[in-house]
Amino acid sequence: MEKVDLKNIYLKFFEERGHKIIPSAPVIPENDPTCLFNTAGMQPLVPYLKGEPHPEGTRLTDVQKCFRTNDLDEVGDKTHHTFFEMLGNWSLGDYFKKESITWSFELLTKYLKIPVEKLSVTCFAGDEDCARDEVTASCWKKAGIPEERIYYFGKDDNWWIAGETGPCGPDTEIFYWRSNEEVPSDFDPENDNWVEIWNNVFMQYNHKPDGTFEPLKNKNVDTGMGVERVVAVLEGQTDNYKSSIWTDLIKKIEEVSGKNYDDEKYTRSMRIIADHIRAIVILSGDDAGIKPSNTDQGYILRRLIRRMIRYAKKLDIDINSNWEQELA
Ligand code: SER
């Protein structure tokens, strides 16, 4: 398996196109007491998406530490993680749909060498709040995506907002056919082999608490690409935990448990332990100084530790040994 240095390829690509590389914000939001965690790359950038000038300019790129606890019960499958990293590039009132889509296509097909036949894209179908996004669809067509692989969906699928209120807009999602089976002629969002690899959001509204959409000062672009998922895709793996990001950790779990990852009886437990120990380390190491407790982030930390221990017991790991330090 060839290791793919996705983060560097991505950041360099956008740096060459005028973007400033900015560091990841901590995983615990610094100025937003309403959120426990940064859940997407755009979250620390909300004030700038709303129009405040960013000190580094109007084109930014980064890899942001993200934490999501809304699908904790799904962690243990091939693709969900509590902690993950998100690559992104932003235009703060600078370029818009054409550049964003042209560059996404170029990076995916030329730099990351993904065959265009394995891609499908979706665009916003339009409703009373915002028009059908034919501009985006036509940009995809010009870039090289065949018309029969361009689909339209409504707000449930092709609209992005973090939470209930704030900057939002129509998005276009890029899907990759992650299977050795032949690519079907139709894109089917229900088919798990189609995995979303990148999301470009055209943030141009502020969703207000009264439910209305007010135009933002600027038309912005916010994109997000999950590192763990895309590295797995590029390394030809259908299970994220088989990619180079996770192999050392899984090997260590095999060592401390004396069990085999490929033994179906143990795979799920090993994935949960791998996911949770990584999340625990990141959370404990955050500048905010989180300790296990019964409130807020401390409660999440405690839950993750308890859940990890429960699964360690399933693997007959001696929980009085130094197993968790070795994994950390
Ligand atoms: N905010 C969007 C997402 O999280 C794009 O960055 O997918």
mmCIF file of C-alpha atoms and ligand atoms in Angstrom:
data_model
loop_
_atom_site.group_PDB
_atom_site.id
_atom_site.type_symbol
_atom_site.label_atom_id
_atom_site.label_comp_id
_atom_site.label_asym_id
_atom_site.label_seq_id
_atom_site.Cartn_x
_atom_site.Cartn_y
_atom_site.Cartn_z
ATOM 1 C CA MET A 1 0.000 0.000 0.000
ATOM 2 C CA GLU A 2 1.434 3.355 -0.995
ATOM 3 C CA LYS A 3 1.090 6.008 1.708
ATOM 4 C CA VAL A 4 -0.534 9.204 0.396
ATOM 5 C CA ASP A 5 0.518 12.557 1.863
ATOM 6 C CA LEU A 6 -2.910 14.080 1.306
ATOM 7 C CA LYS A 7 -2.579 16.995 3.735
ATOM 8 C CA ASN A 8 0.562 18.366 2.107
ATOM 9 C CA ILE A 9 -0.688 17.895 -1.442
ATOM 10 C CA TYR A 10 -3.920 19.730 -0.578
ATOM 11 C CA LEU A 11 -2.393 22.651 1.339
ATOM 12 C CA LYS A 12 0.314 23.183 -1.266
ATOM 13 C CA PHE A 13 -2.222 23.090 -4.113
ATOM 14 C CA PHE A 14 -4.223 25.905 -2.551
ATOM 15 C CA GLU A 15 -1.150 27.838 -1.425
ATOM 16 C CA GLU A 16 -0.053 27.903 -5.078
ATOM 17 C CA ARG A 17 -3.457 29.402 -5.877
ATOM 18 C CA GLY A 18 -3.078 32.337 -3.524
ATOM 19 C CA HIS A 19 -4.344 30.821 -0.229
ATOM 20 C CA LYS A 20 -2.670 31.445 3.117
ATOM 21 C CA ILE A 21 -2.164 28.281 5.166
ATOM 22 C CA ILE A 22 -3.570 28.947 8.641
ATOM 23 C CA PRO A 23 -3.073 26.682 11.689
ATOM 24 C CA SER A 24 -5.876 24.499 13.051
ATOM 25 C CA ALA A 25 -7.852 26.105 15.840
ATOM 26 C CA PRO A 26 -8.056 24.022 19.047
ATOM 27 C CA VAL A 27 -10.733 21.358 19.067
ATOM 28 C CA ILE A 28 -12.603 23.246 21.832
ATOM 29 C CA PRO A 29 -13.992 26.536 20.454
ATOM 30 C CA GLU A 30 -12.158 29.549 21.870
ATOM 31 C CA ASN A 31 -14.855 32.187 21.594
ATOM 32 C CA ASP A 32 -18.107 30.292 21.321
ATOM 33 C CA PRO A 33 -19.640 29.028 24.580
ATOM 34 C CA THR A 34 -22.676 27.708 22.655
ATOM 35 C CA CYS A 35 -20.670 24.810 21.118
ATOM 36 C CA LEU A 36 -18.754 22.103 22.946
ATOM 37 C CA PHE A 37 -16.502 21.304 19.990
ATOM 38 C CA ASN A 38 -15.383 22.512 16.603
ATOM 39 C CA THR A 39 -17.243 20.126 14.322
ATOM 40 C CA ALA A 40 -16.121 21.512 10.946
ATOM 41 C CA GLY A 41 -13.344 23.578 9.457
ATOM 42 C CA MET A 42 -15.629 26.568 8.999
ATOM 43 C CA GLN A 43 -16.641 26.868 12.624
ATOM 44 C CA PRO A 44 -13.655 28.911 13.869
ATOM 45 C CA LEU A 45 -14.127 31.101 10.762
ATOM 46 C CA VAL A 46 -17.766 32.090 11.363
ATOM 47 C CA PRO A 47 -17.010 35.778 12.205
ATOM 48 C CA TYR A 48 -15.082 36.084 8.910
ATOM 49 C CA LEU A 49 -17.794 34.346 6.909
ATOM 50 C CA LYS A 50 -20.127 36.966 8.362
ATOM 51 C CA GLY A 51 -17.942 39.766 6.996
ATOM 52 C CA GLU A 52 -15.236 40.592 9.545
ATOM 53 C CA PRO A 53 -11.878 40.936 7.684
ATOM 54 C CA HIS A 54 -9.496 38.014 8.358
ATOM 55 C CA PRO A 55 -5.904 39.093 9.186
ATOM 56 C CA GLU A 56 -4.514 36.600 6.625
ATOM 57 C CA GLY A 57 -6.670 37.829 3.738
ATOM 58 C CA THR A 58 -9.538 36.503 1.642
ATOM 59 C CA ARG A 59 -8.143 33.095 0.586
ATOM 60 C CA LEU A 60 -7.399 30.614 3.365
ATOM 61 C CA THR A 61 -6.650 26.903 3.651
ATOM 62 C CA ASP A 62 -6.088 24.618 6.633
ATOM 63 C CA VAL A 63 -6.509 21.236 8.231
ATOM 64 C CA GLN A 64 -8.835 21.607 11.210
ATOM 65 C CA LYS A 65 -9.152 19.259 14.186
ATOM 66 C CA CYS A 66 -12.835 18.286 14.431
ATOM 67 C CA PHE A 67 -14.868 16.423 17.007
ATOM 68 C CA ARG A 68 -18.346 14.992 16.445
ATOM 69 C CA THR A 69 -20.326 13.161 19.076
ATOM 70 C CA ASN A 70 -23.731 13.094 17.345
ATOM 71 C CA ASP A 71 -23.107 9.673 15.820
ATOM 72 C CA LEU A 72 -21.109 8.050 18.597
ATOM 73 C CA ASP A 73 -23.116 4.834 18.239
ATOM 74 C CA GLU A 74 -22.054 4.508 14.627
ATOM 75 C CA VAL A 75 -18.380 4.587 15.572
ATOM 76 C CA GLY A 76 -17.264 1.007 15.064
ATOM 77 C CA ASP A 77 -18.264 0.859 11.402
ATOM 78 C CA LYS A 78 -15.772 1.458 8.583
ATOM 79 C CA THR A 79 -16.168 5.219 8.245
ATOM 80 C CA HIS A 80 -17.299 7.094 11.375
ATOM 81 C CA HIS A 81 -14.851 8.766 13.757
ATOM 82 C CA THR A 82 -15.280 10.873 16.886
ATOM 83 C CA PHE A 83 -12.147 12.872 16.209
ATOM 84 C CA PHE A 84 -11.108 13.521 12.621
ATOM 85 C CA GLU A 85 -9.309 16.131 10.564
ATOM 86 C CA MET A 86 -10.938 18.263 7.895
ATOM 87 C CA LEU A 87 -9.101 19.884 5.025
ATOM 88 C CA GLY A 88 -10.653 23.061 3.722
ATOM 89 C CA ASN A 89 -10.205 26.086 1.524
ATOM 90 C CA TRP A 90 -12.089 29.350 1.916
ATOM 91 C CA SER A 91 -12.927 32.339 -0.143
ATOM 92 C CA LEU A 92 -14.064 35.247 2.002
ATOM 93 C CA GLY A 93 -15.855 37.332 -0.605
ATOM 94 C CA ASP A 94 -13.105 36.511 -3.140
ATOM 95 C CA TYR A 95 -13.606 33.748 -5.776
ATOM 96 C CA PHE A 96 -16.894 31.852 -6.064
ATOM 97 C CA LYS A 97 -18.388 28.836 -7.822
ATOM 98 C CA LYS A 98 -16.317 28.719 -11.015
ATOM 99 C CA GLU A 99 -12.876 28.728 -9.380
ATOM 100 C CA SER A 100 -13.965 26.541 -6.510
ATOM 101 C CA ILE A 101 -15.278 23.803 -8.801
ATOM 102 C CA THR A 102 -12.496 24.050 -11.366
ATOM 103 C CA TRP A 103 -9.877 23.676 -8.618
ATOM 104 C CA SER A 104 -11.712 20.816 -6.893
ATOM 105 C CA PHE A 105 -11.861 18.934 -10.178
ATOM 106 C CA GLU A 106 -8.189 19.646 -10.931
ATOM 107 C CA LEU A 107 -6.984 18.557 -7.493
ATOM 108 C CA LEU A 108 -9.049 15.363 -7.504
ATOM 109 C CA THR A 109 -8.339 14.180 -11.026
ATOM 110 C CA LYS A 110 -4.854 15.568 -11.787
ATOM 111 C CA TYR A 111 -3.075 15.743 -8.431
ATOM 112 C CA LEU A 112 -4.812 12.935 -6.527
ATOM 113 C CA LYS A 113 -5.332 10.977 -9.779
ATOM 114 C CA ILE A 114 -8.905 9.894 -9.088
ATOM 115 C CA PRO A 115 -10.486 8.589 -12.321
ATOM 116 C CA VAL A 116 -13.340 10.855 -13.381
ATOM 117 C CA GLU A 117 -15.463 7.737 -14.105
ATOM 118 C CA LYS A 118 -15.583 7.092 -10.344
ATOM 119 C CA LEU A 119 -17.025 10.510 -9.464
ATOM 120 C CA SER A 120 -20.576 11.852 -9.158
ATOM 121 C CA VAL A 121 -21.652 15.283 -7.943
ATOM 122 C CA THR A 122 -24.830 16.693 -6.457
ATOM 123 C CA CYS A 123 -26.146 20.266 -6.595
ATOM 124 C CA PHE A 124 -28.952 22.187 -4.883
ATOM 125 C CA ALA A 125 -32.350 21.630 -6.538
ATOM 126 C CA GLY A 126 -33.804 25.008 -5.511
ATOM 127 C CA ASP A 127 -36.761 26.068 -3.370
ATOM 128 C CA GLU A 128 -38.544 29.207 -2.129
ATOM 129 C CA ASP A 129 -35.378 30.410 -0.318
ATOM 130 C CA CYS A 130 -32.763 29.940 -3.026
ATOM 131 C CA ALA A 131 -32.743 29.223 -6.773
ATOM 132 C CA ARG A 132 -31.803 25.904 -8.395
ATOM 133 C CA ASP A 133 -28.004 25.851 -8.659
ATOM 134 C CA GLU A 134 -27.594 25.476 -12.404
ATOM 135 C CA VAL A 135 -24.444 27.617 -12.336
ATOM 136 C CA THR A 136 -22.679 24.981 -10.244
ATOM 137 C CA ALA A 137 -23.930 22.158 -12.451
ATOM 138 C CA SER A 138 -22.676 23.932 -15.563
ATOM 139 C CA CYS A 139 -19.274 24.549 -13.920
ATOM 140 C CA TRP A 140 -19.006 20.808 -13.239
ATOM 141 C CA LYS A 141 -19.904 20.038 -16.845
ATOM 142 C CA LYS A 142 -17.289 22.456 -18.159
ATOM 143 C CA ALA A 143 -14.686 21.012 -15.786
ATOM 144 C CA GLY A 144 -15.297 17.510 -17.154
ATOM 145 C CA ILE A 145 -18.050 15.743 -15.160
ATOM 146 C CA PRO A 146 -20.501 14.158 -17.637
ATOM 147 C CA GLU A 147 -24.084 15.420 -17.394
ATOM 148 C CA GLU A 148 -25.448 12.004 -16.361
ATOM 149 C CA ARG A 149 -23.290 12.123 -13.229
ATOM 150 C CA ILE A 150 -24.657 15.493 -12.046
ATOM 151 C CA TYR A 151 -27.680 15.260 -9.711
ATOM 152 C CA TYR A 152 -29.955 17.719 -7.922
ATOM 153 C CA PHE A 153 -31.290 17.377 -4.376
ATOM 154 C CA GLY A 154 -33.151 19.622 -1.923
ATOM 155 C CA LYS A 155 -32.227 21.222 1.390
ATOM 156 C CA ASP A 156 -31.953 17.875 3.231
ATOM 157 C CA ASP A 157 -28.934 16.927 1.134
ATOM 158 C CA ASN A 158 -27.511 19.968 -0.612
ATOM 159 C CA TRP A 159 -27.651 22.747 1.949
ATOM 160 C CA TRP A 160 -25.093 23.285 4.690
ATOM 161 C CA ILE A 161 -25.350 24.954 8.070
ATOM 162 C CA ALA A 162 -23.573 24.262 11.386
ATOM 163 C CA GLY A 163 -26.492 23.905 13.798
ATOM 164 C CA GLU A 164 -29.702 25.913 13.453
ATOM 165 C CA THR A 165 -28.619 29.488 12.760
ATOM 166 C CA GLY A 166 -25.681 31.306 11.183
ATOM 167 C CA PRO A 167 -23.892 31.360 7.818
ATOM 168 C CA CYS A 168 -25.240 28.813 5.348
ATOM 169 C CA GLY A 169 -25.938 28.171 1.705
ATOM 170 C CA PRO A 170 -26.369 25.645 -1.073
ATOM 171 C CA ASP A 171 -23.598 23.100 -1.413
ATOM 172 C CA THR A 172 -22.273 20.720 -4.010
ATOM 173 C CA GLU A 173 -21.085 17.347 -2.803
ATOM 174 C CA ILE A 174 -18.576 15.128 -4.537
ATOM 175 C CA PHE A 175 -18.978 11.366 -4.284
ATOM 176 C CA TYR A 176 -16.512 8.594 -5.079
ATOM 177 C CA TRP A 177 -17.413 5.007 -6.029
ATOM 178 C CA ARG A 178 -15.561 3.070 -3.313
ATOM 179 C CA SER A 179 -15.925 -0.489 -4.516
ATOM 180 C CA ASN A 180 -14.239 -2.933 -6.857
ATOM 181 C CA GLU A 181 -17.580 -3.582 -8.523
ATOM 182 C CA GLU A 182 -18.230 -1.779 -11.800
ATOM 183 C CA VAL A 183 -19.416 1.824 -11.383
ATOM 184 C CA PRO A 184 -23.203 1.850 -11.911
ATOM 185 C CA SER A 185 -24.655 4.259 -14.463
ATOM 186 C CA ASP A 186 -26.801 5.945 -11.772
ATOM 187 C CA PHE A 187 -25.778 7.725 -8.624
ATOM 188 C CA ASP A 188 -27.784 6.400 -5.679
ATOM 189 C CA PRO A 189 -27.381 8.244 -2.358
ATOM 190 C CA GLU A 190 -28.679 5.129 -0.546
ATOM 191 C CA ASN A 191 -25.832 2.995 -1.899
ATOM 192 C CA ASP A 192 -22.998 3.005 0.686
ATOM 193 C CA ASN A 193 -20.401 2.436 -2.019
ATOM 194 C CA TRP A 194 -20.904 6.062 -3.051
ATOM 195 C CA VAL A 195 -18.958 7.958 -0.367
ATOM 196 C CA GLU A 196 -18.904 11.705 -0.025
ATOM 197 C CA ILE A 197 -15.320 12.900 -0.291
ATOM 198 C CA TRP A 198 -15.653 16.673 -0.510
ATOM 199 C CA ASN A 199 -18.253 19.323 0.092
ATOM 200 C CA ASN A 200 -18.147 22.831 -1.390
ATOM 201 C CA VAL A 201 -20.556 25.208 0.322
ATOM 202 C CA PHE A 202 -21.506 28.511 -1.275
ATOM 203 C CA MET A 203 -22.172 30.500 1.871
ATOM 204 C CA GLN A 204 -24.245 33.484 1.019
ATOM 205 C CA TYR A 205 -27.011 33.580 3.672
ATOM 206 C CA ASN A 206 -27.340 34.047 7.387
ATOM 207 C CA HIS A 207 -30.126 31.870 8.814
ATOM 208 C CA LYS A 208 -31.761 34.000 11.484
ATOM 209 C CA PRO A 209 -33.508 32.708 14.629
ATOM 210 C CA ASP A 210 -36.872 33.814 13.135
ATOM 211 C CA GLY A 211 -36.307 31.298 10.307
ATOM 212 C CA THR A 212 -35.574 33.797 7.543
ATOM 213 C CA PHE A 213 -32.489 33.857 5.313
ATOM 214 C CA GLU A 214 -30.742 37.204 5.046
ATOM 215 C CA PRO A 215 -27.985 37.665 2.431
ATOM 216 C CA LEU A 216 -24.486 37.803 3.940
ATOM 217 C CA LYS A 217 -22.249 40.785 3.277
ATOM 218 C CA ASN A 218 -20.054 38.597 1.044
ATOM 219 C CA LYS A 219 -20.500 35.529 -1.100
ATOM 220 C CA ASN A 220 -18.103 32.985 0.419
ATOM 221 C CA VAL A 221 -16.837 29.511 -0.344
ATOM 222 C CA ASP A 222 -16.360 26.947 2.450
ATOM 223 C CA THR A 223 -15.124 23.491 1.535
ATOM 224 C CA GLY A 224 -14.548 20.431 3.673
ATOM 225 C CA MET A 225 -12.727 17.163 2.934
ATOM 226 C CA GLY A 226 -12.434 14.473 5.614
ATOM 227 C CA VAL A 227 -8.805 13.393 5.812
ATOM 228 C CA GLU A 228 -9.363 9.862 7.181
ATOM 229 C CA ARG A 229 -11.940 8.955 4.552
ATOM 230 C CA VAL A 230 -10.061 10.355 1.569
ATOM 231 C CA VAL A 231 -6.709 8.857 2.591
ATOM 232 C CA ALA A 232 -8.465 5.465 2.718
ATOM 233 C CA VAL A 233 -9.937 6.070 -0.748
ATOM 234 C CA LEU A 234 -6.553 7.061 -2.194
ATOM 235 C CA GLU A 235 -4.853 4.068 -0.624
ATOM 236 C CA GLY A 236 -7.484 1.772 -2.159
ATOM 237 C CA GLN A 237 -9.050 0.715 1.155
ATOM 238 C CA THR A 238 -12.758 0.225 1.733
ATOM 239 C CA ASP A 239 -12.253 0.281 5.523
ATOM 240 C CA ASN A 240 -10.834 3.575 6.911
ATOM 241 C CA TYR A 241 -9.015 1.667 9.673
ATOM 242 C CA LYS A 242 -6.962 -0.195 7.050
ATOM 243 C CA SER A 243 -5.352 3.034 5.826
ATOM 244 C CA SER A 244 -1.891 4.212 6.871
ATOM 245 C CA ILE A 245 -3.423 6.635 9.416
ATOM 246 C CA TRP A 246 -4.585 3.751 11.602
ATOM 247 C CA THR A 247 -2.357 0.758 10.886
ATOM 248 C CA ASP A 248 0.182 1.348 13.713
ATOM 249 C CA LEU A 249 -2.556 1.827 16.268
ATOM 250 C CA ILE A 250 -4.513 -1.240 15.160
ATOM 251 C CA LYS A 251 -1.283 -3.269 15.296
ATOM 252 C CA LYS A 252 -0.724 -2.093 18.865
ATOM 253 C CA ILE A 253 -4.282 -3.073 19.839
ATOM 254 C CA GLU A 254 -3.679 -6.510 18.285
ATOM 255 C CA GLU A 255 -0.520 -6.771 20.384
ATOM 256 C CA VAL A 256 -2.028 -5.787 23.734
ATOM 257 C CA SER A 257 -5.093 -7.991 23.179
ATOM 258 C CA GLY A 258 -3.489 -10.921 21.404
ATOM 259 C CA LYS A 259 -6.404 -10.834 18.928
ATOM 260 C CA ASN A 260 -6.595 -10.334 15.195
ATOM 261 C CA TYR A 261 -8.347 -7.302 13.603
ATOM 262 C CA ASP A 262 -9.519 -9.415 10.669
ATOM 263 C CA ASP A 263 -11.293 -11.810 13.019
ATOM 264 C CA GLU A 264 -14.871 -10.527 12.644
ATOM 265 C CA LYS A 265 -15.573 -11.179 16.311
ATOM 266 C CA TYR A 266 -13.129 -8.431 17.262
ATOM 267 C CA THR A 267 -13.084 -5.918 14.404
ATOM 268 C CA ARG A 268 -15.755 -3.581 15.798
ATOM 269 C CA SER A 269 -14.266 -3.512 19.301
ATOM 270 C CA MET A 270 -10.835 -2.711 17.899
ATOM 271 C CA ARG A 271 -12.187 0.121 15.779
ATOM 272 C CA ILE A 272 -13.971 1.623 18.786
ATOM 273 C CA ILE A 273 -10.841 1.415 20.946
ATOM 274 C CA ALA A 274 -8.700 2.942 18.161
ATOM 275 C CA ASP A 275 -11.169 5.763 17.558
ATOM 276 C CA HIS A 276 -11.690 6.512 21.241
ATOM 277 C CA ILE A 277 -8.052 6.489 22.370
ATOM 278 C CA ARG A 278 -7.209 8.960 19.602
ATOM 279 C CA ALA A 279 -10.150 11.183 20.560
ATOM 280 C CA ILE A 280 -9.229 10.936 24.253
ATOM 281 C CA VAL A 281 -5.617 11.968 23.584
ATOM 282 C CA ILE A 282 -6.651 14.943 21.435
ATOM 283 C CA LEU A 283 -9.274 16.108 23.916
ATOM 284 C CA SER A 284 -6.975 15.766 26.941
ATOM 285 C CA GLY A 285 -4.195 17.532 25.049
ATOM 286 C CA ASP A 286 -6.311 20.510 23.972
ATOM 287 C CA ASP A 287 -5.324 23.948 25.270
ATOM 288 C CA ALA A 288 -8.603 24.134 27.192
ATOM 289 C CA GLY A 289 -7.242 21.554 29.692
ATOM 290 C CA ILE A 290 -10.228 19.196 29.820
ATOM 291 C CA LYS A 291 -10.397 16.578 32.602
ATOM 292 C CA PRO A 292 -12.968 13.768 32.922
ATOM 293 C CA SER A 293 -16.007 15.173 34.759
ATOM 294 C CA ASN A 294 -19.779 15.093 34.733
ATOM 295 C CA THR A 295 -20.394 18.211 32.652
ATOM 296 C CA ASP A 296 -19.757 19.470 29.111
ATOM 297 C CA GLN A 297 -16.568 18.333 27.345
ATOM 298 C CA GLY A 298 -15.352 16.611 30.526
ATOM 299 C CA TYR A 299 -18.441 14.414 30.445
ATOM 300 C CA ILE A 300 -17.779 13.424 26.839
ATOM 301 C CA LEU A 301 -14.185 12.606 27.790
ATOM 302 C CA ARG A 302 -15.404 10.425 30.650
ATOM 303 C CA ARG A 303 -17.919 8.653 28.412
ATOM 304 C CA LEU A 304 -15.242 7.905 25.821
ATOM 305 C CA ILE A 305 -12.893 6.483 28.460
ATOM 306 C CA ARG A 306 -15.638 4.292 29.925
ATOM 307 C CA ARG A 307 -16.774 3.083 26.529
ATOM 308 C CA MET A 308 -13.201 2.295 25.496
ATOM 309 C CA ILE A 309 -12.657 0.253 28.669
ATOM 310 C CA ARG A 310 -15.887 -1.651 28.059
ATOM 311 C CA TYR A 311 -14.636 -2.708 24.624
ATOM 312 C CA ALA A 312 -11.145 -3.458 25.957
ATOM 313 C CA LYS A 313 -12.747 -5.958 28.326
ATOM 314 C CA LYS A 314 -14.490 -7.598 25.364
ATOM 315 C CA LEU A 315 -11.030 -8.209 23.913
ATOM 316 C CA ASP A 316 -9.801 -9.648 27.243
ATOM 317 C CA ILE A 317 -7.254 -6.838 27.587
ATOM 318 C CA ASP A 318 -5.913 -6.708 31.137
ATOM 319 C CA ILE A 319 -7.236 -3.271 32.039
ATOM 320 C CA ASN A 320 -4.894 -3.023 35.047
ATOM 321 C CA SER A 321 -1.878 -3.149 32.736
ATOM 322 C CA ASN A 322 -0.431 -0.098 30.945
ATOM 323 C CA TRP A 323 -2.416 -0.896 27.785
ATOM 324 C CA GLU A 324 -3.988 2.542 27.380
ATOM 325 C CA GLN A 325 -0.651 4.323 27.781
ATOM 326 C CA GLU A 326 0.857 2.122 25.117
ATOM 327 C CA LEU A 327 -1.987 2.923 22.738
ATOM 328 C CA ALA A 328 -1.863 6.659 23.533
HETATM 329 N N1 SER B 1 -18.844 23.097 6.320
HETATM 330 C C1 SER B 1 -18.860 22.049 5.343
HETATM 331 C C2 SER B 1 -18.706 20.674 5.939
HETATM 332 O O1 SER B 1 -18.406 20.522 7.109
HETATM 333 C C3 SER B 1 -17.766 22.290 4.352
HETATM 334 O O2 SER B 1 -16.593 22.607 5.016
HETATM 335 O O3 SER B 1 -18.832 19.721 5.217
#
